[in-house]
Coordinates of C-alpha atoms in Angstrom, one line a residue:
X1 CA 0.0 0.0 0.0
X2 CA 2.8 2.4 0.8
X3 CA 4.5 1.7 -2.5
X4 CA 1.3 2.3 -4.5
X5 CA 0.5 5.5 -2.6
X6 CA 4.1 6.9 -3.0
X7 CA 4.1 6.0 -6.7
X8 CA 0.7 7.6 -7.4
X9 CA 1.6 10.8 -5.4
X10 CA 5.0 11.1 -7.2
X11 CA 3.6 10.5 -10.7
X12 CA 0.7 12.9 -10.1
X13 CA 3.1 15.5 -8.8
X14 CA 5.3 15.1 -11.8
X15 CA 2.5 15.2 -14.4
X16 CA 0.9 18.2 -12.7
X17 CA 4.2 20.0 -12.7
X18 CA 4.6 19.4 -16.4
X19 CA 1.0 20.3 -17.1
X20 CA 1.3 23.6 -15.4
X21 CA 4.6 24.8 -16.8
X22 CA 5.0 23.0 -20.1
X23 CA 1.6 23.1 -21.8
X24 CA 1.2 25.3 -25.0
X25 CA 0.1 28.9 -24.8
X26 CA -0.5 31.6 -27.4
X27 CA 3.0 32.8 -26.9
X28 CA 4.7 29.4 -27.3
X29 CA 2.6 28.7 -30.3
X30 CA 3.7 32.0 -32.0
X31 CA 7.4 31.2 -31.2
X32 CA 7.4 27.7 -32.8
X33 CA 10.4 27.6 -35.2
X34 CA 9.5 27.6 -38.9
X35 CA 11.7 24.6 -39.4
X36 CA 9.3 22.4 -37.3
X37 CA 6.6 22.7 -40.0
X38 CA 9.1 22.0 -42.8
X39 CA 10.7 19.0 -41.1
X40 CA 7.7 17.2 -39.5
X41 CA 4.7 18.6 -41.5
X42 CA 2.9 19.5 -38.2
X43 CA 1.6 23.0 -37.8
X44 CA 2.0 23.6 -34.0
X45 CA 0.5 27.1 -34.3
X46 CA -2.9 25.5 -35.0
X47 CA -4.8 25.6 -31.7
X48 CA -6.1 22.0 -32.4
X49 CA -2.6 20.6 -32.2
X50 CA -1.4 19.8 -28.7
X51 CA 2.2 19.4 -27.4
X52 CA 4.4 19.7 -24.4
X53 CA 6.9 22.6 -24.5
X54 CA 9.8 23.9 -22.3
X55 CA 10.6 27.5 -23.2
X56 CA 12.8 29.0 -20.4
X57 CA 14.0 31.9 -22.5
X58 CA 11.2 33.9 -24.3
X59 CA 11.1 37.0 -26.5
X60 CA 9.1 40.0 -25.2
X61 CA 7.0 41.0 -28.3
X62 CA 7.0 44.7 -27.1
X63 CA 10.7 45.2 -26.3
X64 CA 12.0 42.3 -28.5
X65 CA 14.3 41.4 -25.5
X66 CA 14.9 37.9 -24.1
X67 CA 13.6 37.2 -20.6
X68 CA 13.4 34.1 -18.3
X69 CA 9.9 32.6 -18.1
X70 CA 8.8 32.2 -14.5
X71 CA 6.4 29.3 -15.0
X72 CA 8.9 27.3 -17.1
X73 CA 11.8 27.9 -14.7
X74 CA 9.7 26.9 -11.7
X75 CA 8.4 23.8 -13.6
X76 CA 11.9 22.6 -14.5
X77 CA 13.1 23.2 -10.9
X78 CA 10.3 21.1 -9.4
X79 CA 11.0 18.3 -11.9
X80 CA 14.7 18.4 -11.0
X81 CA 13.8 18.3 -7.3
X82 CA 11.6 15.2 -7.9
X83 CA 14.4 13.5 -9.8
X84 CA 17.0 14.5 -7.1
X85 CA 14.7 13.2 -4.3
X86 CA 14.7 9.7 -5.8
X87 CA 18.4 9.9 -6.6
X88 CA 19.0 10.8 -3.0
X89 CA 17.0 7.8 -1.8
X90 CA 19.0 5.5 -4.1
X91 CA 22.4 6.9 -3.0
X92 CA 21.4 6.6 0.7
X93 CA 20.3 3.0 0.2
X94 CA 23.4 2.1 -1.7
X95 CA 25.6 3.4 1.2
X96 CA 23.6 1.8 4.0
X97 CA 23.2 -1.5 2.2
X98 CA 27.0 -1.7 1.5
X99 CA 27.7 -0.9 5.2
X100 CA 25.2 -3.6 6.3
X101 CA 26.6 -6.3 4.1
X102 CA 30.2 -5.6 5.2
X103 CA 29.4 -5.1 8.9
X104 CA 30.1 -7.9 11.3
X105 CA 27.1 -6.8 13.3
X106 CA 24.8 -8.0 10.6
X107 CA 23.9 -11.6 11.6
X108 CA 24.3 -13.4 8.3
X109 CA 25.9 -16.7 7.4
X110 CA 28.9 -16.4 5.0
X111 CA 26.8 -18.0 2.2
X112 CA 23.8 -15.6 2.8
X113 CA 26.2 -12.6 3.0
X114 CA 27.8 -13.6 -0.4
X115 CA 24.3 -14.1 -1.9
X116 CA 23.3 -10.6 -0.8
X117 CA 26.6 -9.1 -2.2
X118 CA 25.9 -10.7 -5.6
X119 CA 22.3 -9.6 -5.7
X120 CA 23.3 -6.1 -4.7
X121 CA 26.0 -5.9 -7.3
X122 CA 23.6 -7.1 -9.9
X123 CA 21.1 -4.4 -8.9
X124 CA 23.9 -1.7 -9.2
X125 CA 24.8 -2.9 -12.7
X126 CA 21.2 -3.2 -13.7
X127 CA 20.7 0.4 -12.6
X128 CA 23.4 1.5 -15.0
X129 CA 21.1 0.7 -18.0
X130 CA 18.4 3.3 -17.3
X131 CA 21.0 5.8 -16.2
X132 CA 22.8 5.4 -19.5
X133 CA 19.8 5.0 -21.9
X134 CA 17.0 6.9 -20.1
X135 CA 18.0 9.4 -17.5
X136 CA 21.1 10.7 -19.3
X137 CA 19.3 11.6 -22.6
X138 CA 16.3 12.9 -20.7
X139 CA 18.5 15.2 -18.6
X140 CA 20.0 16.6 -21.8
X141 CA 16.6 17.2 -23.2
X142 CA 15.4 19.0 -20.1
X143 CA 18.6 21.0 -19.4
X144 CA 20.7 21.6 -22.4
X145 CA 18.7 24.2 -24.4
X146 CA 17.5 26.0 -21.3
X147 CA 20.9 26.3 -19.7
X148 CA 23.1 26.8 -22.7
X149 CA 20.7 28.6 -25.1
X150 CA 22.0 26.4 -27.9
X151 CA 19.5 24.7 -30.3
X152 CA 20.2 21.1 -31.2
X153 CA 17.1 20.9 -33.5
X154 CA 16.2 17.4 -34.8
X155 CA 19.0 15.8 -32.7
X156 CA 16.4 15.7 -29.9
X157 CA 14.7 12.8 -31.7
X158 CA 18.0 10.8 -31.4
X159 CA 18.0 11.4 -27.6
X160 CA 14.3 10.5 -27.3
X161 CA 14.8 7.3 -29.4
X162 CA 17.7 6.4 -27.1
X163 CA 15.3 6.3 -24.1
X164 CA 13.3 3.5 -25.9
X165 CA 16.3 1.2 -25.5
X166 CA 16.0 0.8 -21.7
X167 CA 12.5 -0.8 -21.6
X168 CA 13.4 -3.2 -24.4
X169 CA 16.5 -4.7 -22.7
X170 CA 15.7 -4.3 -19.0
X171 CA 13.9 -7.6 -18.7
X172 CA 16.9 -9.5 -20.1
X173 CA 19.0 -8.2 -17.2
X174 CA 16.4 -9.5 -14.7
X175 CA 16.3 -12.9 -16.5
X176 CA 20.1 -13.1 -16.5
X177 CA 21.0 -12.0 -12.9
X178 CA 18.4 -14.1 -11.1
X179 CA 20.0 -17.5 -11.5
X180 CA 16.9 -19.7 -11.3
X181 CA 15.2 -17.5 -14.0
X182 CA 18.3 -17.8 -16.2
X183 CA 18.3 -21.6 -15.8
X184 CA 14.6 -21.7 -16.6
X185 CA 15.1 -19.8 -19.8
X186 CA 17.9 -22.2 -20.8
X187 CA 15.6 -25.1 -20.1
X188 CA 12.6 -23.6 -21.9
X189 CA 14.4 -22.8 -25.1
X190 CA 16.8 -25.8 -24.9
X191 CA 19.8 -23.6 -25.4
X192 CA 23.0 -25.4 -26.2
X193 CA 24.8 -23.9 -23.2
X194 CA 28.1 -25.4 -22.2
X195 CA 30.3 -24.6 -19.3
X196 CA 34.1 -24.7 -19.0
X197 CA 33.7 -26.6 -15.8
X198 CA 31.9 -29.6 -17.4
X199 CA 32.3 -29.3 -21.2
X200 CA 28.8 -30.7 -21.7
X201 CA 25.3 -29.3 -22.2
X202 CA 23.4 -28.9 -18.9
X203 CA 23.9 -32.3 -17.2
X204 CA 23.6 -30.7 -13.7
X205 CA 21.9 -27.4 -13.0
X206 CA 23.7 -27.0 -9.7
X207 CA 27.1 -27.2 -11.5
X208 CA 25.7 -24.8 -14.1
X209 CA 24.7 -22.4 -11.3
X210 CA 28.2 -22.4 -9.9
X211 CA 29.9 -22.0 -13.3
X212 CA 27.7 -19.2 -14.5
X213 CA 27.4 -17.1 -11.3
X214 CA 31.2 -17.0 -10.6
X215 CA 32.0 -14.8 -13.6
X216 CA 28.8 -13.4 -15.1
X217 CA 30.8 -11.1 -17.4
X218 CA 33.1 -13.7 -18.8
X219 CA 31.9 -12.9 -22.3
X220 CA 33.6 -9.5 -22.1
X221 CA 37.1 -10.9 -21.8
X222 CA 37.0 -14.5 -23.1
X223 CA 36.8 -15.9 -26.6
X224 CA 34.9 -16.0 -28.9
X225 CA 32.6 -13.0 -28.1
X226 CA 35.4 -10.8 -26.9
X227 CA 37.5 -11.5 -30.0
X228 CA 34.5 -10.9 -32.3
X229 CA 33.8 -7.6 -30.7
X230 CA 37.4 -6.4 -30.8
X231 CA 37.8 -7.7 -34.4
X232 CA 34.6 -5.9 -35.5
X233 CA 35.5 -2.5 -33.9
X234 CA 39.0 -2.7 -35.2
X235 CA 37.9 -3.4 -38.7
X236 CA 35.3 -0.7 -38.7
X237 CA 37.6 1.9 -37.2
X238 CA 40.5 1.3 -39.6
X239 CA 38.0 1.4 -42.6
X240 CA 36.2 4.6 -41.4
X241 CA 39.2 6.6 -40.3
X242 CA 41.3 5.6 -43.4
X243 CA 38.3 6.6 -45.6
X244 CA 38.1 10.0 -43.7
X245 CA 41.8 10.6 -44.3
X246 CA 41.4 9.8 -48.0
X247 CA 38.4 12.0 -48.4
X248 CA 40.2 14.9 -46.6
X249 CA 43.1 14.5 -48.9
X250 CA 41.1 14.3 -52.2
X251 CA 38.1 16.6 -51.5
X252 CA 38.2 20.4 -51.7
X253 CA 36.2 21.9 -48.9
X254 CA 37.4 25.5 -48.6
X255 CA 34.7 26.5 -46.2
X256 CA 36.2 24.4 -43.4
X257 CA 39.7 25.8 -43.9
X258 CA 42.4 24.6 -41.6
X259 CA 39.8 22.5 -39.7
X260 CA 40.6 19.7 -42.1
X261 CA 44.0 19.2 -40.4
X262 CA 42.4 18.9 -37.0
X263 CA 40.0 16.3 -38.4
X264 CA 43.0 14.4 -40.0
X265 CA 44.9 14.3 -36.7
X266 CA 41.8 13.2 -34.9
X267 CA 41.4 10.3 -37.3
X268 CA 45.1 9.3 -36.6
X269 CA 44.4 9.4 -32.9
X270 CA 41.4 7.2 -33.4
X271 CA 43.5 4.7 -35.3
X272 CA 46.1 4.7 -32.5
X273 CA 43.4 3.9 -29.9
X274 CA 42.0 1.1 -32.0
X275 CA 45.5 -0.4 -32.5
X276 CA 46.0 -0.2 -28.7
X277 CA 42.7 -2.1 -28.1
X278 CA 43.6 -4.8 -30.6
X279 CA 47.2 -5.2 -29.5
X280 CA 46.7 -5.3 -25.7
X281 CA 43.1 -6.6 -25.6
X282 CA 43.3 -5.4 -22.0
X283 CA 41.6 -6.7 -18.9
X284 CA 40.1 -4.4 -16.3
X285 CA 39.0 -5.7 -13.0
X286 CA 37.2 -3.3 -10.6
X287 CA 37.8 -3.7 -6.9
X288 CA 36.3 -2.0 -3.9
X289 CA 39.2 0.5 -3.9
X290 CA 39.8 1.1 -7.6
X291 CA 40.9 -1.2 -10.4
X292 CA 43.6 -3.4 -11.9
X293 CA 44.3 -2.8 -15.6
X294 CA 46.6 -5.3 -17.5
X295 CA 47.2 -6.7 -21.0
X296 CA 45.8 -10.0 -22.1
X297 CA 49.2 -11.3 -23.2
X298 CA 51.2 -10.4 -20.1
X299 CA 54.6 -11.4 -18.9
X300 CA 56.6 -9.5 -21.6
X301 CA 60.2 -8.9 -20.5
X302 CA 62.8 -7.0 -22.6
X303 CA 66.4 -7.3 -21.4
X304 CA 65.2 -8.3 -18.0
X305 CA 62.8 -5.4 -17.6
X306 CA 59.0 -6.1 -17.5
X307 CA 57.3 -3.8 -20.1
X308 CA 53.6 -4.6 -19.6
X309 CA 53.2 -1.5 -17.4
X310 CA 54.8 0.6 -20.2
X311 CA 52.4 -0.8 -22.7
X312 CA 49.5 0.1 -20.4
X313 CA 50.7 3.7 -20.1
X314 CA 51.1 4.0 -23.9
X315 CA 47.5 2.8 -24.3
X316 CA 46.3 5.2 -21.6
X317 CA 48.0 8.1 -23.5
X318 CA 45.6 7.5 -26.5
X319 CA 42.6 8.7 -24.5
X320 CA 43.0 12.3 -25.5
X321 CA 40.5 14.7 -24.1
X322 CA 42.6 17.8 -24.7
X323 CA 42.4 17.4 -28.5
X324 CA 38.6 17.5 -28.3
X325 CA 38.9 20.8 -26.4
X326 CA 41.1 22.1 -29.2
X327 CA 38.3 21.6 -31.7
X328 CA 36.1 23.9 -29.6
X329 CA 38.9 26.5 -29.3
X330 CA 39.3 26.4 -33.0
X331 CA 35.5 26.9 -33.6
X332 CA 35.4 29.7 -31.0
X333 CA 38.4 31.6 -32.5
X334 CA 37.0 31.1 -36.1
X335 CA 33.7 32.7 -35.2
X336 CA 35.2 35.6 -33.1
X337 CA 38.2 36.4 -35.4
X338 CA 38.7 40.1 -35.5
X339 CA 36.4 40.8 -32.6
X340 CA 37.9 42.3 -29.5
X341 CA 41.6 42.8 -28.7
X342 CA 42.7 39.2 -28.2
X343 CA 46.4 38.7 -28.9
X344 CA 45.6 35.5 -30.7
X345 CA 43.6 37.3 -33.4
X346 CA 46.8 37.8 -35.4
X347 CA 48.2 34.3 -35.1
X348 CA 49.0 32.4 -38.3
X349 CA 48.3 28.7 -38.9
X350 CA 51.8 27.9 -37.8
X351 CA 51.3 29.5 -34.4
X352 CA 48.1 27.5 -33.8
X353 CA 49.8 24.2 -34.9
X354 CA 52.8 24.8 -32.7
X355 CA 50.7 25.8 -29.7
X356 CA 48.3 22.8 -30.3
X357 CA 51.2 20.3 -30.4
X358 CA 52.8 21.9 -27.3
X359 CA 49.6 21.8 -25.2
X360 CA 48.9 18.2 -26.4
X361 CA 52.3 16.9 -25.5
X362 CA 52.4 18.7 -22.1
X363 CA 48.9 17.4 -21.3
X364 CA 49.5 13.8 -22.3
X365 CA 52.9 13.9 -20.5
X366 CA 51.3 15.2 -17.3
X367 CA 48.6 12.6 -17.5
X368 CA 50.9 9.7 -18.1
X369 CA 53.3 10.9 -15.4
X370 CA 50.4 11.2 -12.9
X371 CA 49.4 7.6 -13.7
X372 CA 53.0 6.3 -13.7
X373 CA 53.7 7.9 -10.3
X374 CA 50.5 6.9 -8.5
X375 CA 49.2 3.9 -10.3
X376 CA 52.2 1.6 -11.1
X377 CA 52.5 -1.7 -9.2
X378 CA 54.2 -2.0 -5.9
X379 CA 54.7 -4.8 -3.3
X380 CA 51.6 -3.7 -1.5
X381 CA 49.3 -3.7 -4.6
X382 CA 50.8 -7.0 -5.8
X383 CA 50.0 -8.5 -2.4
X384 CA 46.5 -7.1 -2.5
X385 CA 45.5 -8.7 -5.8
X386 CA 42.1 -10.4 -5.3
X387 CA 42.3 -14.2 -5.5
X388 CA 39.4 -14.3 -7.9
X389 CA 41.5 -12.6 -10.6
X390 CA 43.8 -15.6 -11.0
X391 CA 40.7 -17.8 -11.4
X392 CA 39.0 -15.5 -13.8
X393 CA 41.9 -14.5 -16.1
X394 CA 44.5 -17.1 -15.5
X395 CA 47.2 -14.4 -14.9
X396 CA 49.1 -14.2 -11.6
X397 CA 49.7 -10.5 -11.1
X398 CA 51.8 -11.3 -8.0
X399 CA 54.5 -12.4 -10.4
X400 CA 57.1 -9.6 -10.7
X401 CA 57.3 -10.2 -14.4
X402 CA 53.7 -9.1 -14.8
X403 CA 53.1 -5.4 -15.3
X404 CA 49.9 -3.5 -14.8
X405 CA 48.4 -0.2 -13.7
X406 CA 46.4 -0.1 -10.5
X407 CA 44.3 2.3 -8.5
X408 CA 44.1 1.2 -4.8
X409 CA 42.7 4.1 -2.8
X410 CA 41.9 1.9 0.2
X411 CA 44.7 -0.4 1.4
X412 CA 45.1 -2.9 4.2
X413 CA 47.6 -2.3 6.9
X414 CA 49.2 -5.8 7.5
X415 CA 50.3 -4.8 11.1
X416 CA 46.9 -3.5 12.4
X417 CA 44.7 -5.4 9.8
X418 CA 42.8 -2.1 9.2
X419 CA 42.0 -0.2 6.0
X420 CA 43.7 3.2 5.4
X421 CA 43.6 5.8 2.6
X422 CA 46.6 5.7 0.3
X423 CA 48.0 9.2 -0.1
X424 CA 49.7 8.5 -3.5
X425 CA 46.6 7.0 -5.0
X426 CA 44.4 9.8 -3.8
X427 CA 46.8 12.5 -5.2
X428 CA 47.1 10.6 -8.5
X429 CA 43.3 10.3 -8.7
X430 CA 42.8 14.0 -7.9
X431 CA 45.3 15.1 -10.5
X432 CA 43.6 12.9 -13.2
X433 CA 40.2 14.4 -12.3
X434 CA 41.8 17.9 -12.3
X435 CA 43.2 17.4 -15.8
X436 CA 39.9 16.1 -17.1
X437 CA 38.1 18.9 -15.4
X438 CA 40.3 21.6 -16.9
X439 CA 39.6 20.5 -20.4
X440 CA 35.9 20.1 -19.7
X441 CA 35.9 23.7 -18.4
X442 CA 37.6 24.9 -21.6
X443 CA 35.0 23.0 -23.7
X444 CA 32.1 24.5 -21.7
X445 CA 33.6 28.1 -21.9
X446 CA 34.1 27.8 -25.7
X447 CA 30.6 26.4 -26.1
X448 CA 29.1 29.4 -24.3
X449 CA 31.3 32.0 -26.1
X450 CA 30.9 30.5 -29.5
X451 CA 27.1 30.4 -29.2
X452 CA 27.0 34.0 -28.0
X453 CA 29.2 35.1 -30.8
X454 CA 27.1 33.4 -33.5
X455 CA 23.9 35.0 -32.1
X456 CA 25.5 38.4 -31.5
X457 CA 24.7 41.2 -34.0
X458 CA 28.2 42.6 -33.3
X459 CA 29.8 39.7 -35.1
X460 CA 30.4 41.1 -38.6
X461 CA 29.6 38.1 -40.8
X462 CA 27.1 37.5 -43.6
X463 CA 23.9 35.6 -42.9
X464 CA 25.1 32.7 -45.1
X465 CA 28.4 32.5 -43.1
X466 CA 26.6 32.8 -39.8
X467 CA 24.3 29.9 -40.8
X468 CA 27.3 27.8 -41.9
X469 CA 29.0 28.5 -38.5
X470 CA 25.8 27.5 -36.7
X471 CA 25.6 24.2 -38.6
X472 CA 29.3 23.3 -38.1
X473 CA 29.0 24.2 -34.4
X474 CA 25.9 22.1 -33.9
X475 CA 27.6 19.2 -35.8
X476 CA 30.6 19.5 -33.4
X477 CA 28.3 19.4 -30.4
X478 CA 26.6 16.3 -31.6
X479 CA 29.9 14.7 -32.6
X480 CA 31.1 15.4 -29.0
X481 CA 28.3 13.4 -27.6
X482 CA 29.9 10.2 -29.0
X483 CA 33.1 10.3 -26.9
X484 CA 31.2 11.5 -23.9
X485 CA 28.8 8.5 -24.1
X486 CA 31.3 5.8 -25.2
X487 CA 34.6 7.0 -23.8
X488 CA 34.6 9.6 -21.0
X489 CA 31.4 8.3 -19.2
X490 CA 32.8 4.7 -18.8
X491 CA 36.3 6.0 -18.0
X492 CA 34.8 8.2 -15.2
X493 CA 33.0 5.2 -13.7
X494 CA 36.3 3.2 -13.9
X495 CA 38.2 6.0 -12.1
X496 CA 35.7 7.0 -9.5
X497 CA 33.2 4.3 -8.7
X498 CA 35.2 1.9 -6.6
X499 CA 37.3 4.7 -5.0
X500 CA 34.2 6.7 -4.0
X501 CA 31.7 4.0 -3.1
X502 CA 33.9 1.2 -1.9
X503 CA 31.9 -1.3 -3.9
X504 CA 33.6 -3.9 -6.1
X505 CA 32.1 -4.4 -9.6
X506 CA 34.6 -7.1 -10.5
X507 CA 34.7 -8.3 -14.1
X508 CA 32.1 -5.7 -15.1
X509 CA 35.1 -3.4 -15.7
X510 CA 35.7 -5.3 -18.9
X511 CA 32.4 -4.3 -20.2
X512 CA 33.3 -0.6 -19.5
X513 CA 36.7 -0.8 -21.2
X514 CA 35.2 -2.6 -24.2
X515 CA 32.7 0.2 -24.5
X516 CA 35.6 2.6 -25.1
X517 CA 36.4 0.7 -28.3
X518 CA 33.2 1.8 -29.9
X519 CA 34.0 5.5 -30.0
X520 CA 37.1 5.4 -32.4
X521 CA 35.2 3.1 -34.7
X522 CA 32.2 5.3 -35.3
X523 CA 33.6 8.8 -34.9
X524 CA 34.8 9.2 -38.5
X525 CA 31.3 8.4 -39.8
X526 CA 29.9 11.5 -38.0
X527 CA 32.5 13.7 -39.7
X528 CA 31.8 12.2 -43.1
X529 CA 28.1 12.8 -42.7
X530 CA 27.9 16.3 -41.2
X531 CA 30.4 17.9 -43.7
X532 CA 28.3 18.0 -46.9
X533 CA 31.1 17.9 -49.4
X534 CA 32.6 14.9 -47.6
X535 CA 29.3 13.2 -47.7
X536 CA 28.9 13.8 -51.4
X537 CA 32.4 12.6 -52.0
X538 CA 31.6 9.3 -50.3
X539 CA 28.4 8.8 -52.3
X540 CA 30.3 9.4 -55.5
X541 CA 33.3 7.2 -54.4
X542 CA 31.1 4.1 -53.6
X543 CA 28.4 4.9 -56.2
X544 CA 25.8 4.7 -53.5
X545 CA 22.1 4.6 -54.7
X546 CA 21.4 8.2 -53.7
X547 CA 19.9 10.8 -56.0
X548 CA 22.3 13.3 -57.6
X549 CA 22.8 16.1 -55.1
X550 CA 22.9 18.6 -58.0
X551 CA 19.3 17.7 -58.9
X552 CA 17.9 18.7 -55.5
X553 CA 18.0 15.4 -53.6
X554 CA 17.9 15.2 -49.8
X555 CA 21.7 14.7 -49.8
X556 CA 22.4 18.3 -50.4
X557 CA 20.7 20.9 -48.1
X558 CA 18.3 23.4 -49.8
X559 CA 20.4 26.4 -48.9
X560 CA 23.6 24.8 -50.4
X561 CA 21.8 23.9 -53.6
X562 CA 20.4 27.5 -54.0
X563 CA 23.9 29.0 -53.4
X564 CA 25.4 26.6 -56.0
X565 CA 22.8 27.4 -58.6
X566 CA 23.2 31.2 -58.0
X567 CA 27.0 30.9 -58.3
X568 CA 26.6 29.0 -61.6
X569 CA 24.3 31.8 -62.9
X570 CA 26.8 34.5 -61.9
X571 CA 29.7 32.6 -63.5
X572 CA 27.7 32.2 -66.7
X573 CA 27.1 36.0 -66.8
X574 CA 30.7 36.7 -66.3
X575 CA 31.6 34.3 -69.1
X576 CA 29.2 36.0 -71.5
X577 CA 30.5 39.5 -70.6
X578 CA 34.1 38.5 -70.8
X579 CA 33.5 36.9 -74.2
X580 CA 31.9 40.1 -75.6
X581 CA 34.6 42.3 -74.3
X582 CA 37.4 40.1 -75.5
X583 CA 36.0 40.4 -79.0
X584 CA 35.7 44.2 -79.0
X585 CA 38.9 45.0 -77.1
X586 CA 40.8 44.8 -80.4
X587 CA 38.9 47.9 -81.5
X588 CA 39.1 49.8 -78.2
X589 CA 42.2 49.3 -76.1
X590 CA 40.8 50.6 -72.7
X591 CA 38.4 47.6 -72.7
X592 CA 41.4 45.4 -72.0
X593 CA 41.5 46.6 -68.3
X594 CA 37.8 45.8 -67.9
X595 CA 38.2 42.4 -69.4
X596 CA 41.2 41.6 -67.0
X597 CA 39.1 42.7 -64.0
X598 CA 36.2 40.5 -65.0
X599 CA 38.4 37.5 -65.7
X600 CA 40.0 37.9 -62.3
X601 CA 36.6 37.9 -60.6
X602 CA 35.6 34.9 -62.6
X603 CA 38.7 33.0 -61.5
X604 CA 37.9 33.9 -57.8
X605 CA 34.4 32.5 -58.3

């Protein structure tokens, strides 16, 4: 009864909040963007059409000034409080449950305590699915436009479609983690399941229970599924990034200028990350104090020196957040060039290349040194290797010839048998978070300033150029969502989860590190799609069954087609005039100067 009452009260409160502050009014109907009718064919200005709307910033029809809408702001704040309330309950219960499971005051048998630990870990991992595929995109939908003032347009449909993934896969997690349900599914569909412990198909369900529940994420680090995943991402990444490099080299796209060099270097970095994944095929085991990260083919010794740790550091160096920040700095300086008195306004391309290389080298060196100082193996971390790791991976990290990187924030004092906080691990973790936070602040600052410059009337650019900058900026924002989702989000969980919560996720860390292999394989496709000339070049190269862009297909945007047709008309006029003047200049010498000027203009066109 309590559950039903709380659920009804909560949902009614949420729906009433949305109904009060997010229902259409005469003002919101008048401010519907014209592109909505063009894109979707729905006229939202029609009073018969209903919708939900969040319009935190509105235009005063009298003064034509922007102001913050009171009802929308209050509505969004109440929604955030409702979400934060449930989040607070979840965090409180996670902490208290962890303490209760670990506490000796809790009167549980070792078997029951272990069962509770497994069920609780399963619940935590199951919670990650809606956080990733539901609450994260919904938070972006609610907050991004209102906070930043940046329009993402139709990309909202991608975010909303993402929220449909969670209800479609959630039941599979329940069926998988509850062992008796999992066994019932195997029995129902007569699945040809074999275990390494027995080598036969389901002769004893108790043996199956033991074999399956020990390492539920074995698929993420054992053959054949792991090899299939790495092989697929490696193949796709090499193809897409090499294709991007070829298109950049062979396709003229003057409107993006030096940005092509940034894109080319980004593709090279993607290839480096992919090669690192394929060569190391690393394992990542998450403990209650951090993680252990080590290559699949360990035990490499060169001239008596173990080099596995060096390989791990080289792979870590490929996770480049600073280069993504450089993309935003470039976009910001391109839009604001000539505005203000910035000393970088007069920089040449050489200055930017040198500064970019210097910042990149310094950042990566600082990051690798931070990891090398605070996360390299020691006698303490070798001795604290969980016994389950040898059973799961078949690698003995206590062997001095095995190298790895490790984060062990909480360590055991052998003399007092008590846990203590490791100062070197905490300092290393704080420095890593500080480096990530610095580049994140640069990105946020550039997003705000670039958006303000594009919208500002003081920016002396033509409407066509302004629209081009807006489209490229929006494409960059959407492209940034890919590494945030498939690289920085799982890396943040790897760095912070065990250290902050004290909860061990075990072999689930391999799922997170596998997720980071997706980003470099799909990143180039976004670049090839959003830059129109690159997209057309790919269509021509592979003779794809798309209508000719020059004939008004959907491949080429309407404004680009109109600009091209106008340019062709202007060039045809110049050709006609130049031809006439060329024929009569023999009779009148002064016409030669006019002909030269016209031909010069024609060449520029």
